[in-house]
Short mmCIF file of C-alpha atoms in Angstrom, two decimals:
data_model
loop_
_atom_site.label_atom_id
_atom_site.label_comp_id
_atom_site.label_asym_id
_atom_site.label_seq_id
_atom_site.Cartn_x
_atom_site.Cartn_y
_atom_site.Cartn_z
CA MET A 1 -19.88 -24.09 -128.32
CA ASP A 2 -21.07 -20.90 -129.98
CA LEU A 3 -18.42 -20.05 -132.57
CA ASN A 4 -19.84 -16.58 -133.05
CA SER A 5 -19.52 -15.59 -129.39
CA PRO A 6 -16.87 -12.94 -128.71
CA GLN A 7 -13.56 -14.30 -127.51
CA ARG A 8 -12.84 -13.38 -123.89
CA PRO A 9 -9.53 -11.60 -123.52
CA PHE A 10 -6.81 -13.22 -121.45
CA SER A 11 -6.45 -11.43 -118.09
CA ILE A 12 -4.09 -11.61 -115.13
CA LYS A 13 -5.48 -11.45 -111.59
CA LEU A 14 -3.57 -8.85 -109.58
CA TRP A 15 -5.23 -9.76 -106.31
CA PRO A 16 -4.54 -11.26 -103.85
CA PRO A 17 -0.80 -10.70 -103.52
CA SER A 18 1.39 -13.66 -102.72
CA GLN A 19 2.58 -14.28 -99.16
CA ASN A 20 6.09 -13.42 -100.31
CA THR A 21 4.89 -10.05 -101.63
CA ARG A 22 3.12 -9.30 -98.37
CA GLN A 23 6.21 -10.17 -96.33
CA THR A 24 8.37 -8.00 -98.56
CA LEU A 25 6.04 -5.07 -97.93
CA VAL A 26 6.25 -5.63 -94.16
CA GLU A 27 10.05 -5.58 -94.39
CA ARG A 28 9.96 -2.39 -96.48
CA MET A 29 7.72 -0.62 -93.94
CA THR A 30 9.93 -1.84 -91.09
CA TYR A 31 12.90 -0.31 -92.89
CA ASN A 32 11.04 2.99 -93.35
CA LEU A 33 10.21 3.12 -89.64
CA THR A 34 13.75 2.40 -88.49
CA THR A 35 15.76 4.46 -90.96
CA LYS A 36 16.43 8.20 -90.88
CA SER A 37 14.28 10.19 -93.27
CA ALA A 38 12.47 13.52 -93.35
CA PHE A 39 9.66 12.01 -91.29
CA THR A 40 11.78 10.16 -88.74
CA GLN A 41 14.01 13.20 -88.35
CA ARG A 42 10.89 15.08 -87.28
CA TYR A 43 8.95 12.46 -85.32
CA GLY A 44 11.55 9.95 -84.19
CA VAL A 45 12.95 6.55 -85.23
CA LEU A 46 11.31 3.36 -83.95
CA ASP A 47 13.36 0.48 -82.65
CA LYS A 48 13.29 -2.69 -84.75
CA GLU A 49 10.91 -4.69 -82.54
CA GLU A 50 8.34 -1.89 -82.35
CA ALA A 51 8.70 -1.20 -86.07
CA GLN A 52 8.16 -4.86 -87.02
CA GLU A 53 5.06 -5.07 -84.84
CA ASN A 54 3.57 -1.93 -86.37
CA ALA A 55 4.47 -2.95 -89.91
CA LYS A 56 2.79 -6.34 -89.50
CA ARG A 57 -0.33 -4.72 -88.04
CA ILE A 58 -0.48 -2.14 -90.85
CA GLU A 59 -0.17 -4.80 -93.54
CA ASP A 60 -2.83 -7.00 -91.91
CA GLU A 61 -5.31 -4.13 -91.63
CA ALA A 62 -4.69 -2.89 -95.17
CA PHE A 63 -4.98 -6.41 -96.59
CA ALA A 64 -8.29 -7.01 -94.78
CA ILE A 65 -9.78 -3.79 -96.17
CA ALA A 66 -8.54 -4.39 -99.71
CA ASN A 67 -9.59 -8.04 -99.65
CA GLN A 68 -13.13 -7.12 -98.71
CA HIS A 69 -13.15 -4.59 -101.57
CA SER A 70 -11.97 -7.31 -103.96
CA GLU A 71 -14.77 -9.65 -102.88
CA GLN A 72 -17.28 -7.00 -103.92
CA GLU A 73 -15.78 -6.99 -107.44
CA PRO A 74 -15.45 -10.72 -108.25
CA ASP A 75 -15.13 -10.10 -112.00
CA GLY A 76 -12.43 -7.44 -111.73
CA ASP A 77 -8.72 -7.98 -112.23
CA GLY A 78 -7.91 -6.85 -108.68
CA GLY A 79 -6.23 -3.64 -109.76
CA SER A 80 -8.48 -1.42 -107.64
CA ALA A 81 -7.87 -3.68 -104.63
CA VAL A 82 -4.11 -3.32 -105.09
CA GLN A 83 -4.45 0.47 -105.24
CA LEU A 84 -6.56 0.48 -102.06
CA TYR A 85 -4.05 -1.85 -100.40
CA ALA A 86 -1.20 0.53 -101.16
CA LYS A 87 -3.23 3.57 -100.14
CA GLU A 88 -4.19 2.08 -96.77
CA CYS A 89 -0.61 1.00 -96.07
CA SER A 90 0.66 4.50 -96.82
CA LYS A 91 -2.00 6.13 -94.65
CA LEU A 92 -1.44 3.83 -91.67
CA LEU A 93 2.34 4.07 -92.02
CA LEU A 94 2.11 7.85 -91.90
CA GLU A 95 0.00 7.63 -88.73
CA VAL A 96 2.64 5.49 -87.04
CA LEU A 97 5.41 7.81 -88.16
CA LYS A 98 3.60 10.86 -86.78
CA ARG A 99 2.87 9.11 -83.50
CA GLY A 100 6.56 8.49 -83.06
CA PRO A 101 8.33 5.81 -81.01
CA GLY A 102 6.82 4.18 -77.93
CA LEU A 103 7.26 5.78 -74.54
CA ASN A 104 10.11 3.57 -73.40
CA GLY A 105 12.66 6.33 -73.22
CA ASN A 106 15.27 4.46 -75.24
CA GLN A 107 14.84 6.18 -78.57
CA GLU A 108 16.42 9.43 -79.58
CA VAL A 109 13.65 11.70 -80.84
CA VAL A 110 14.13 14.91 -82.78
CA ALA A 111 10.78 16.70 -82.87
CA SER A 112 9.61 20.16 -83.64
CA ASP A 113 8.08 22.17 -80.81
CA ASN A 114 4.62 22.32 -82.39
CA THR A 115 4.04 18.58 -82.75
CA SER A 116 1.45 16.87 -80.59
CA ALA A 117 0.00 13.40 -80.32
CA PRO A 118 -3.17 12.80 -82.33
CA VAL A 119 -6.34 13.03 -80.27
CA GLU A 120 -8.90 10.22 -80.57
CA SER A 121 -12.32 11.38 -81.67
CA VAL A 122 -15.36 9.82 -80.02
CA PHE A 123 -18.81 9.54 -81.56
CA ASP A 124 -21.26 8.87 -78.73
CA ILE A 125 -25.07 8.70 -78.92
CA SER A 126 -25.53 7.13 -75.48
CA LYS A 127 -26.15 10.37 -73.57
CA GLY A 128 -29.76 10.84 -74.65
CA LYS A 129 -32.80 9.17 -73.16
CA ARG A 130 -32.93 5.37 -73.23
CA ALA A 131 -35.29 4.63 -76.09
CA PHE A 132 -35.89 2.83 -79.37
CA ILE A 133 -34.20 4.43 -82.36
CA GLU A 134 -36.19 4.62 -85.60
CA PRO A 135 -34.70 4.64 -89.14
CA ASP A 136 -35.22 8.37 -89.74
CA GLU A 137 -33.69 9.24 -86.38
CA ALA A 138 -30.77 6.90 -87.09
CA GLU A 139 -30.20 8.67 -90.40
CA GLU A 140 -30.02 12.00 -88.59
CA LEU A 141 -27.98 10.83 -85.61
CA LEU A 142 -25.35 9.04 -87.70
CA GLN A 143 -24.94 11.87 -90.21
CA PRO A 144 -21.54 12.99 -88.79
CA LEU A 145 -20.14 9.54 -89.54
CA LYS A 146 -20.86 10.06 -93.26
CA ASP A 147 -18.52 13.04 -93.45
CA PRO A 148 -15.52 11.79 -95.47
CA GLU A 149 -13.24 14.01 -93.38
CA ASN A 150 -14.39 12.63 -90.01
CA SER A 151 -11.70 11.33 -87.68
CA PHE A 152 -13.79 9.21 -85.35
CA THR A 153 -11.91 6.25 -83.92
CA LYS A 154 -14.42 5.31 -81.23
CA ILE A 155 -18.18 4.85 -81.51
CA CYS A 156 -20.60 4.30 -78.64
CA PHE A 157 -24.16 3.22 -79.50
CA SER A 158 -25.00 2.16 -75.95
CA ASN A 159 -28.34 3.02 -74.34
CA ARG A 160 -30.22 3.26 -77.68
CA SER A 161 -32.18 0.28 -78.96
CA PHE A 162 -31.64 -0.44 -82.66
CA GLY A 163 -34.36 -2.22 -84.61
CA LEU A 164 -33.99 -3.77 -88.05
CA GLY A 165 -34.70 -0.52 -89.92
CA ALA A 166 -32.20 1.54 -87.89
CA ALA A 167 -29.59 -1.22 -88.24
CA GLN A 168 -29.98 -1.18 -92.02
CA VAL A 169 -29.37 2.57 -91.98
CA ALA A 170 -26.24 2.08 -89.88
CA GLN A 171 -24.81 -0.80 -91.93
CA PRO A 172 -23.32 1.06 -94.94
CA ILE A 173 -22.14 3.92 -92.72
CA LEU A 174 -20.25 1.60 -90.39
CA SER A 175 -18.82 -0.34 -93.32
CA SER A 176 -17.42 2.88 -94.77
CA ILE A 177 -15.56 3.90 -91.59
CA LYS A 178 -14.61 0.56 -90.02
CA HIS A 179 -11.03 0.86 -91.27
CA GLN A 180 -10.48 3.83 -88.92
CA LEU A 181 -12.32 2.49 -85.87
CA LYS A 182 -10.36 1.31 -82.84
CA ASP A 183 -12.99 1.20 -80.09
CA VAL A 184 -16.58 0.01 -80.51
CA ASP A 185 -19.18 0.07 -77.74
CA LEU A 186 -22.40 -1.77 -78.61
CA SER A 187 -23.47 -2.42 -75.03
CA ASP A 188 -27.22 -2.37 -74.34
CA PHE A 189 -28.14 -1.54 -77.95
CA ILE A 190 -31.02 -4.02 -78.60
CA ALA A 191 -33.03 -3.63 -75.38
CA GLY A 192 -36.70 -4.57 -75.67
CA ARG A 193 -36.43 -6.09 -79.15
CA PRO A 194 -37.89 -9.52 -79.95
CA GLU A 195 -35.23 -12.22 -80.11
CA ALA A 196 -35.48 -12.75 -83.88
CA GLU A 197 -35.15 -9.03 -84.61
CA ALA A 198 -32.32 -8.64 -82.07
CA LEU A 199 -30.37 -11.45 -83.72
CA ASP A 200 -30.86 -9.88 -87.15
CA VAL A 201 -29.62 -6.54 -85.82
CA MET A 202 -26.54 -8.16 -84.30
CA ASN A 203 -25.81 -9.95 -87.57
CA ILE A 204 -26.06 -6.67 -89.49
CA PHE A 205 -23.69 -4.85 -87.16
CA SER A 206 -21.32 -7.81 -87.12
CA THR A 207 -21.13 -7.92 -90.92
CA ALA A 208 -20.75 -4.14 -91.18
CA LEU A 209 -17.80 -4.10 -88.76
CA GLU A 210 -16.16 -7.34 -89.91
CA GLY A 211 -12.47 -6.80 -90.54
CA ALA A 212 -12.16 -3.69 -88.37
CA ALA A 213 -8.88 -3.92 -86.45
CA LEU A 214 -10.35 -3.03 -83.08
CA ARG A 215 -8.50 -2.32 -79.86
CA SER A 216 -11.61 -2.47 -77.68
CA LEU A 217 -15.02 -4.16 -78.08
CA ASN A 218 -17.91 -3.87 -75.61
CA LEU A 219 -20.93 -6.13 -76.16
CA SER A 220 -22.23 -6.03 -72.56
CA ASP A 221 -25.87 -5.86 -71.42
CA ASN A 222 -27.30 -7.51 -74.53
CA ALA A 223 -28.57 -10.87 -73.19
CA LEU A 224 -26.53 -12.54 -75.92
CA GLY A 225 -26.53 -16.19 -74.94
CA GLU A 226 -24.98 -18.56 -77.45
CA LYS A 227 -27.20 -17.32 -80.31
CA GLY A 228 -26.13 -13.73 -79.74
CA VAL A 229 -22.45 -14.61 -79.52
CA ARG A 230 -22.68 -16.47 -82.83
CA ALA A 231 -24.64 -13.59 -84.38
CA PHE A 232 -21.50 -11.53 -83.77
CA GLY A 233 -19.38 -14.34 -85.22
CA ALA A 234 -18.16 -12.46 -88.32
CA LEU A 235 -16.89 -9.57 -86.21
CA LEU A 236 -15.36 -11.75 -83.49
CA LYS A 237 -13.59 -14.03 -85.98
CA SER A 238 -11.91 -11.03 -87.62
CA GLN A 239 -10.34 -9.73 -84.39
CA ASN A 240 -6.62 -10.33 -84.02
CA TYR A 241 -5.57 -7.22 -82.09
CA LEU A 242 -8.14 -6.84 -79.32
CA GLU A 243 -6.76 -5.36 -76.11
CA GLU A 244 -10.10 -5.04 -74.30
CA LEU A 245 -13.20 -7.27 -74.43
CA TYR A 246 -16.32 -6.71 -72.31
CA LEU A 247 -19.07 -9.35 -72.13
CA MET A 248 -20.82 -8.40 -68.87
CA ASN A 249 -24.43 -9.24 -68.06
CA ASP A 250 -24.80 -11.09 -71.35
CA GLY A 251 -26.31 -14.40 -70.31
CA ILE A 252 -23.01 -16.12 -71.09
CA SER A 253 -23.86 -19.77 -70.43
CA GLU A 254 -21.59 -22.78 -70.84
CA GLU A 255 -22.41 -22.95 -74.55
CA ALA A 256 -21.97 -19.20 -75.05
CA ALA A 257 -18.60 -19.26 -73.29
CA LYS A 258 -17.48 -22.08 -75.58
CA ALA A 259 -18.64 -20.04 -78.59
CA VAL A 260 -16.58 -17.03 -77.49
CA CYS A 261 -13.53 -19.25 -77.05
CA GLU A 262 -14.10 -20.79 -80.47
CA LEU A 263 -14.73 -17.60 -82.44
CA ILE A 264 -11.98 -15.22 -81.32
CA PRO A 265 -8.86 -16.23 -83.25
CA SER A 266 -6.25 -14.49 -81.10
CA THR A 267 -6.11 -12.97 -77.62
CA GLU A 268 -2.35 -12.55 -77.41
CA LYS A 269 -2.69 -8.78 -77.04
CA LEU A 270 -5.71 -8.89 -74.72
CA LYS A 271 -5.17 -6.79 -71.58
CA VAL A 272 -8.73 -6.41 -70.24
CA LEU A 273 -11.30 -9.22 -70.10
CA HIS A 274 -14.59 -8.72 -68.21
CA PHE A 275 -17.23 -11.46 -67.80
CA HIS A 276 -19.18 -10.06 -64.83
CA ASN A 277 -22.70 -11.26 -63.99
CA ASN A 278 -23.21 -14.24 -66.28
CA MET A 279 -24.45 -17.79 -65.75
CA THR A 280 -21.24 -19.43 -66.83
CA GLY A 281 -20.93 -22.21 -64.26
CA ASP A 282 -18.07 -24.67 -63.97
CA GLU A 283 -18.27 -25.98 -67.54
CA GLY A 284 -18.34 -22.47 -68.96
CA ALA A 285 -15.40 -21.58 -66.73
CA LEU A 286 -13.34 -24.20 -68.54
CA ALA A 287 -13.87 -22.30 -71.80
CA ILE A 288 -13.08 -18.96 -70.17
CA ALA A 289 -9.97 -20.53 -68.66
CA GLU A 290 -8.86 -21.49 -72.17
CA ILE A 291 -9.22 -17.85 -73.28
CA VAL A 292 -7.26 -16.70 -70.24
CA LYS A 293 -4.56 -19.27 -70.92
CA ARG A 294 -4.13 -17.79 -74.42
CA SER A 295 -3.89 -14.22 -73.05
CA PRO A 296 -0.36 -13.76 -71.68
CA SER A 297 -0.68 -9.96 -71.70
CA LEU A 298 -3.79 -9.91 -69.47
CA GLU A 299 -3.72 -7.11 -66.89
CA ASP A 300 -7.35 -6.80 -65.78
CA PHE A 301 -9.58 -9.88 -65.41
CA ARG A 302 -13.12 -9.74 -64.03
CA CYS A 303 -15.16 -12.90 -63.69
CA SER A 304 -17.43 -12.00 -60.76
CA SER A 305 -20.97 -13.31 -60.17
CA THR A 306 -20.67 -16.10 -62.72
CA ARG A 307 -21.83 -19.14 -60.69
CA ILE A 308 -18.42 -20.78 -60.82
CA GLY A 309 -17.74 -23.52 -58.29
CA ALA A 310 -14.66 -25.39 -57.15
CA ASP A 311 -13.92 -27.19 -60.45
CA GLY A 312 -14.24 -24.02 -62.52
CA GLY A 313 -12.28 -22.10 -59.89
CA VAL A 314 -9.41 -24.55 -60.12
CA ALA A 315 -9.39 -24.32 -63.94
CA LEU A 316 -9.41 -20.52 -63.89
CA SER A 317 -6.71 -20.40 -61.22
CA ASN A 318 -4.45 -22.68 -63.25
CA ALA A 319 -4.93 -20.47 -66.32
CA LEU A 320 -4.26 -17.27 -64.35
CA GLY A 321 -0.85 -18.64 -63.41
CA ASN A 322 0.24 -17.80 -66.98
CA CYS A 323 -0.82 -14.14 -66.68
CA ILE A 324 2.29 -12.72 -65.06
CA HIS A 325 1.35 -9.12 -65.95
CA LEU A 326 -1.96 -9.21 -64.08
CA ARG A 327 -2.65 -5.99 -62.17
CA LYS A 328 -6.33 -6.29 -61.27
CA LEU A 329 -8.30 -9.45 -60.45
CA ASP A 330 -12.00 -9.59 -59.56
CA LEU A 331 -13.53 -13.01 -58.84
CA ARG A 332 -16.17 -11.91 -56.31
CA ASP A 333 -19.42 -13.74 -55.66
CA ASN A 334 -18.59 -17.23 -56.88
CA MET A 335 -18.36 -20.60 -55.08
CA PHE A 336 -14.67 -21.46 -55.28
CA GLY A 337 -14.56 -22.93 -51.77
CA VAL A 338 -11.41 -24.09 -50.05
CA GLU A 339 -10.18 -26.11 -53.05
CA GLY A 340 -10.52 -23.16 -55.41
CA GLY A 341 -8.81 -20.88 -52.90
CA ILE A 342 -5.81 -23.18 -52.59
CA SER A 343 -5.47 -23.36 -56.39
CA LEU A 344 -5.71 -19.58 -56.60
CA SER A 345 -2.95 -19.22 -54.03
CA LYS A 346 -0.60 -21.13 -56.33
CA ALA A 347 -1.35 -18.73 -59.18
CA PHE A 348 -0.53 -15.72 -57.00
CA THR A 349 3.09 -16.80 -56.64
CA THR A 350 3.74 -15.51 -60.19
CA HIS A 351 1.83 -12.22 -59.89
CA ALA A 352 4.42 -9.62 -58.95
CA GLU A 353 2.49 -6.77 -60.62
CA LEU A 354 -0.87 -7.21 -58.87
CA ARG A 355 -2.35 -3.96 -57.56
CA GLU A 356 -6.01 -4.80 -56.87
CA ILE A 357 -7.54 -8.09 -55.66
CA TYR A 358 -11.27 -8.65 -55.12
CA LEU A 359 -12.04 -12.06 -53.59
CA SER A 360 -15.19 -11.46 -51.55
CA TYR A 361 -17.91 -14.10 -51.15
CA LEU A 362 -15.95 -17.09 -52.46
CA ASN A 363 -16.58 -19.43 -49.49
CA LEU A 364 -12.85 -19.60 -48.86
CA GLU A 365 -13.04 -20.29 -45.11
CA ASP A 366 -9.86 -20.15 -43.04
CA GLU A 367 -7.96 -22.78 -45.02
CA GLY A 368 -8.49 -21.19 -48.42
CA ALA A 369 -7.99 -17.65 -47.09
CA ILE A 370 -4.74 -18.53 -45.29
CA ALA A 371 -3.35 -20.22 -48.42
CA ILE A 372 -4.09 -17.08 -50.47
CA ILE A 373 -2.80 -14.67 -47.84
CA ASN A 374 0.45 -16.59 -47.40
CA ALA A 375 1.02 -16.57 -51.16
CA LEU A 376 0.31 -12.84 -51.37
CA LYS A 377 2.75 -12.13 -48.59
CA GLU A 378 5.58 -13.33 -50.84
CA SER A 379 4.26 -11.67 -54.03
CA ALA A 380 2.38 -8.53 -55.14
CA PRO A 381 4.73 -6.11 -53.33
CA HIS A 382 2.79 -3.06 -54.58
CA LEU A 383 -0.69 -4.27 -53.63
CA GLU A 384 -3.10 -1.35 -53.18
CA VAL A 385 -6.53 -2.99 -52.75
CA LEU A 386 -7.43 -6.21 -50.94
CA GLU A 387 -11.05 -7.34 -50.52
CA MET A 388 -11.93 -10.68 -48.88
CA SER A 389 -15.29 -10.01 -47.24
CA GLY A 390 -17.90 -12.69 -46.58
CA ASN A 391 -15.56 -15.70 -46.57
CA ASP A 392 -16.16 -17.17 -43.09
CA ILE A 393 -12.68 -16.11 -42.02
CA THR A 394 -12.14 -16.40 -38.26
CA ALA A 395 -9.54 -15.12 -35.81
CA ASP A 396 -7.49 -18.26 -36.55
CA ALA A 397 -6.48 -16.70 -39.88
CA VAL A 398 -5.57 -13.33 -38.39
CA PRO A 399 -1.83 -13.98 -37.75
CA ALA A 400 -1.36 -14.82 -41.44
CA ILE A 401 -3.46 -11.81 -42.50
CA ALA A 402 -1.53 -9.45 -40.24
CA ALA A 403 1.82 -10.72 -41.52
CA CYS A 404 0.70 -10.22 -45.11
CA LEU A 405 -0.65 -6.71 -44.48
CA ALA A 406 2.56 -5.67 -42.78
CA ALA A 407 4.40 -6.54 -45.99
CA LYS A 408 2.15 -4.32 -48.16
CA PRO A 409 3.21 -0.68 -47.55
CA SER A 410 1.30 0.57 -50.62
CA LEU A 411 -2.07 -0.68 -49.37
CA ALA A 412 -4.80 1.94 -49.77
CA LYS A 413 -8.02 -0.06 -49.27
CA LEU A 414 -8.75 -3.10 -47.09
CA ASN A 415 -12.14 -4.86 -46.87
CA LEU A 416 -12.50 -7.82 -44.52
CA SER A 417 -16.15 -7.23 -43.64
CA GLU A 418 -18.71 -9.97 -42.91
CA ASN A 419 -16.22 -12.37 -41.38
CA GLU A 420 -15.61 -13.44 -37.77
CA LEU A 421 -12.36 -11.70 -36.87
CA LYS A 422 -13.60 -10.38 -33.50
CA ASP A 423 -11.53 -8.07 -31.29
CA GLU A 424 -8.41 -10.19 -31.64
CA GLY A 425 -8.53 -9.78 -35.41
CA ALA A 426 -9.31 -6.07 -35.28
CA ILE A 427 -6.40 -5.40 -32.92
CA GLN A 428 -3.87 -7.42 -34.92
CA VAL A 429 -4.99 -5.87 -38.21
CA SER A 430 -4.68 -2.40 -36.61
CA LYS A 431 -1.11 -3.07 -35.55
CA ALA A 432 -0.20 -4.43 -38.99
CA LEU A 433 -1.49 -1.19 -40.59
CA GLU A 434 0.33 1.25 -38.33
CA GLY A 435 3.04 2.19 -40.83
CA HIS A 436 0.81 2.36 -43.92
CA VAL A 437 0.92 6.00 -45.02
CA HIS A 438 -1.15 5.41 -48.19
CA LEU A 439 -4.11 3.85 -46.40
CA LYS A 440 -7.46 5.48 -47.31
CA GLU A 441 -10.23 3.02 -46.43
CA VAL A 442 -10.76 0.12 -44.02
CA ASP A 443 -13.93 -1.98 -43.75
CA LEU A 444 -14.29 -4.41 -40.85
CA SER A 445 -18.07 -4.25 -40.64
CA SER A 446 -19.96 -7.25 -39.23
CA ASN A 447 -17.01 -8.97 -37.57
CA GLN A 448 -18.31 -9.37 -33.98
CA ILE A 449 -16.02 -6.54 -32.90
CA THR A 450 -16.64 -4.87 -29.55
CA ARG A 451 -15.51 -1.65 -27.92
CA SER A 452 -11.81 -2.51 -27.52
CA GLY A 453 -11.27 -3.68 -31.09
CA ALA A 454 -13.14 -0.72 -32.57
CA GLN A 455 -11.18 1.74 -30.44
CA GLN A 456 -7.84 0.28 -31.55
CA LEU A 457 -8.86 0.50 -35.21
CA ALA A 458 -9.98 4.10 -34.84
CA LEU A 459 -6.79 5.21 -33.07
CA THR A 460 -4.68 3.58 -35.79
CA VAL A 461 -6.37 5.14 -38.82
CA VAL A 462 -7.42 8.59 -37.56
CA GLN A 463 -3.86 9.85 -37.50
CA LYS A 464 -3.10 8.93 -41.13
CA ALA A 465 -2.86 11.96 -43.42
CA ASN A 466 -4.51 10.28 -46.44
CA PHE A 467 -7.17 8.32 -44.61
CA GLN A 468 -10.77 8.83 -45.72
CA LEU A 469 -13.24 6.27 -44.32
CA LEU A 470 -13.55 3.62 -41.59
CA PHE A 471 -16.48 1.19 -41.76
CA ILE A 472 -17.20 -0.76 -38.55
CA ASN A 473 -20.98 -0.96 -38.68
CA GLY A 474 -22.85 -4.17 -37.83
CA ASN A 475 -20.61 -5.01 -34.87
CA MET A 476 -21.25 -5.22 -31.10
CA ILE A 477 -19.92 -1.88 -29.90
CA SER A 478 -21.49 -0.55 -26.71
CA THR A 479 -23.06 2.90 -26.43
CA GLU A 480 -19.99 4.08 -24.55
CA GLY A 481 -17.77 2.64 -27.25
CA ILE A 482 -19.66 4.53 -29.96
CA GLU A 483 -19.25 7.77 -28.02
CA GLU A 484 -15.51 7.07 -27.76
CA LEU A 485 -15.31 6.56 -31.52
CA LYS A 486 -17.06 9.85 -32.17
CA ASP A 487 -14.66 11.56 -29.78
CA ILE A 488 -11.64 10.07 -31.56
CA PHE A 489 -12.97 11.39 -34.89
CA LYS A 490 -14.36 14.64 -33.46
CA THR A 491 -12.38 16.81 -35.89
CA SER A 492 -13.17 14.56 -38.87
CA LEU A 493 -16.50 12.81 -38.33
CA ASP A 494 -16.87 12.32 -42.09
CA MET A 495 -14.10 9.69 -41.84
CA LEU A 496 -16.29 7.48 -39.61
CA GLY A 497 -18.88 5.45 -41.47
CA PRO A 498 -22.47 4.93 -40.27
CA LEU A 499 -23.09 2.97 -37.08
CA ASP A 500 -26.87 2.61 -37.35
CA ASP A 501 -26.70 -1.18 -37.79
CA ASN A 502 -24.46 -1.68 -34.76
CA ASP A 503 -25.79 -3.59 -31.74
CA PRO A 504 -25.06 -1.34 -28.74
CA ASP A 505 -26.29 -4.05 -26.38
CA GLY A 506 -23.73 -6.52 -27.66
CA VAL A 507 -21.89 -8.26 -24.83
CA GLU A 508 -18.27 -7.39 -24.22
CA ASN A 509 -16.19 -8.65 -21.32
CA ASP A 510 -18.93 -10.04 -19.06
CA GLU A 511 -19.60 -13.62 -17.99
CA ASN A 512 -21.64 -14.41 -21.10
CA SER A 513 -18.73 -13.34 -23.26
CA ASP A 514 -16.36 -15.51 -21.28
CA GLU A 515 -18.67 -18.48 -21.63
CA GLU A 516 -18.99 -17.90 -25.36
CA GLU A 517 -15.25 -17.63 -25.80
CA GLY A 518 -14.81 -20.80 -23.71
CA GLY A 519 -17.30 -22.55 -25.98
CA ASP A 520 -15.42 -21.37 -29.05
CA GLU A 521 -12.15 -22.63 -27.60
CA LEU A 522 -13.71 -26.01 -26.75
CA GLU A 523 -15.18 -26.29 -30.24
CA SER A 524 -11.77 -25.49 -31.75
CA LYS A 525 -10.10 -28.18 -29.66
CA MET A 526 -12.79 -30.73 -30.58
CA LYS A 527 -12.20 -30.06 -34.26
CA SER A 528 -8.52 -30.83 -33.86
CA LEU A 529 -9.12 -34.21 -32.21
CA ALA A 530 -8.15 -37.21 -34.27
CA VAL A 531 -9.73 -40.66 -33.90
CA ASN A 532 -7.14 -43.41 -34.00
#
């Protein structure tokens, strides 16, 4: 030991605060939000539940910012971190106070006439030409973000490809404003870069934005794969309040899906989750299902074109049963099959708030489609959009479909194209839609419909005040039938879709048709035979 060395003074670390101190601060802010004061007299008093939620969020955000500051000063006593912590809490508390209570109509608000809700500011560089962005251009483009008085809460860097140099320019700028950001769009921002450079860029952005309490995050169109997902690990692991997450066209494989599930700590507030156009497969679907299961607030789920088969479809369907607030569901272009369709039908029994359902090209066949339709008949009373095209649905399923449609008075769009409903289906669907005043669009293209079925459809929809478009192309409507359709829509031809792919020589009620129908009937009876 060097006896001549100066004695180090005894010091007390002021940071981090104890859990008890943090909880006390949350309770103090809750009290401020629920008690009458000069601010609440002007902007309104929050109810206790809303106040507690806001107070907890404010404290978490302020702590994250101050804690990062403290890590940059490891030899300090934490005093500056405490000051920053208090400053951020005060700033965020003031924002909540000025925003006033939620729009639930239960609070008594006393507000001056000149108050208005704060307007989000958007910084968007995506409107220019799609091109690489160099460091000097990045310096110029991002200059507004360096203004200490800026109020940007959303940034969109989509459509511009960041290299390592441009990312290094962006890093300190993003770090300085991340505390105020709510929405970040980094879709398609590394296009054309070598993999190693792209991963470095993603790591830089991830580190720069780590700890930002985001509401929405869009990482679509970046060919992430598992490596890319993990490159964004720091950012993803710091997200506890996400309401919207977009990972479309990202090469999300089984391993990448598992990484997403592993890295995001909480999805309790998640309302929108989009996984469109990935190579997830059944195993990846299990990981996505786990995310869905942990997202009770989910309202909009898109998992279309993701190569999911029956096993993955069953797992997703089981998870969706927990999402009772679901309003929009898009599972198009997967391979659920009959088994997946039956599982999905069980989930629909809990979905009273569903407004839009997209289930085209799932290989449902009659059995899966009927199970789903029967479930929907008893749920989703305000359904507005139903799409089930390309599912090998035949006229055997039409009675169930018609009964379901009759129970959906809010229906605005119906797509049952590329099935085998024939005239019987077209006529029954037409009758089921007779009282639907909100109907705007019907698509029964490629359904082996002839003149009689097409005419019935046209007569049903043409008289509706809000109707906009009827698609019946790709059917077997005779030349006379087409002329009849044009006559029915003579005052509104724009409501009748194209008929250029129709087969005007398609047989209708001649002997060939009778023979074909007889063959269909015989085939149906043969299928029902049982061997004892």
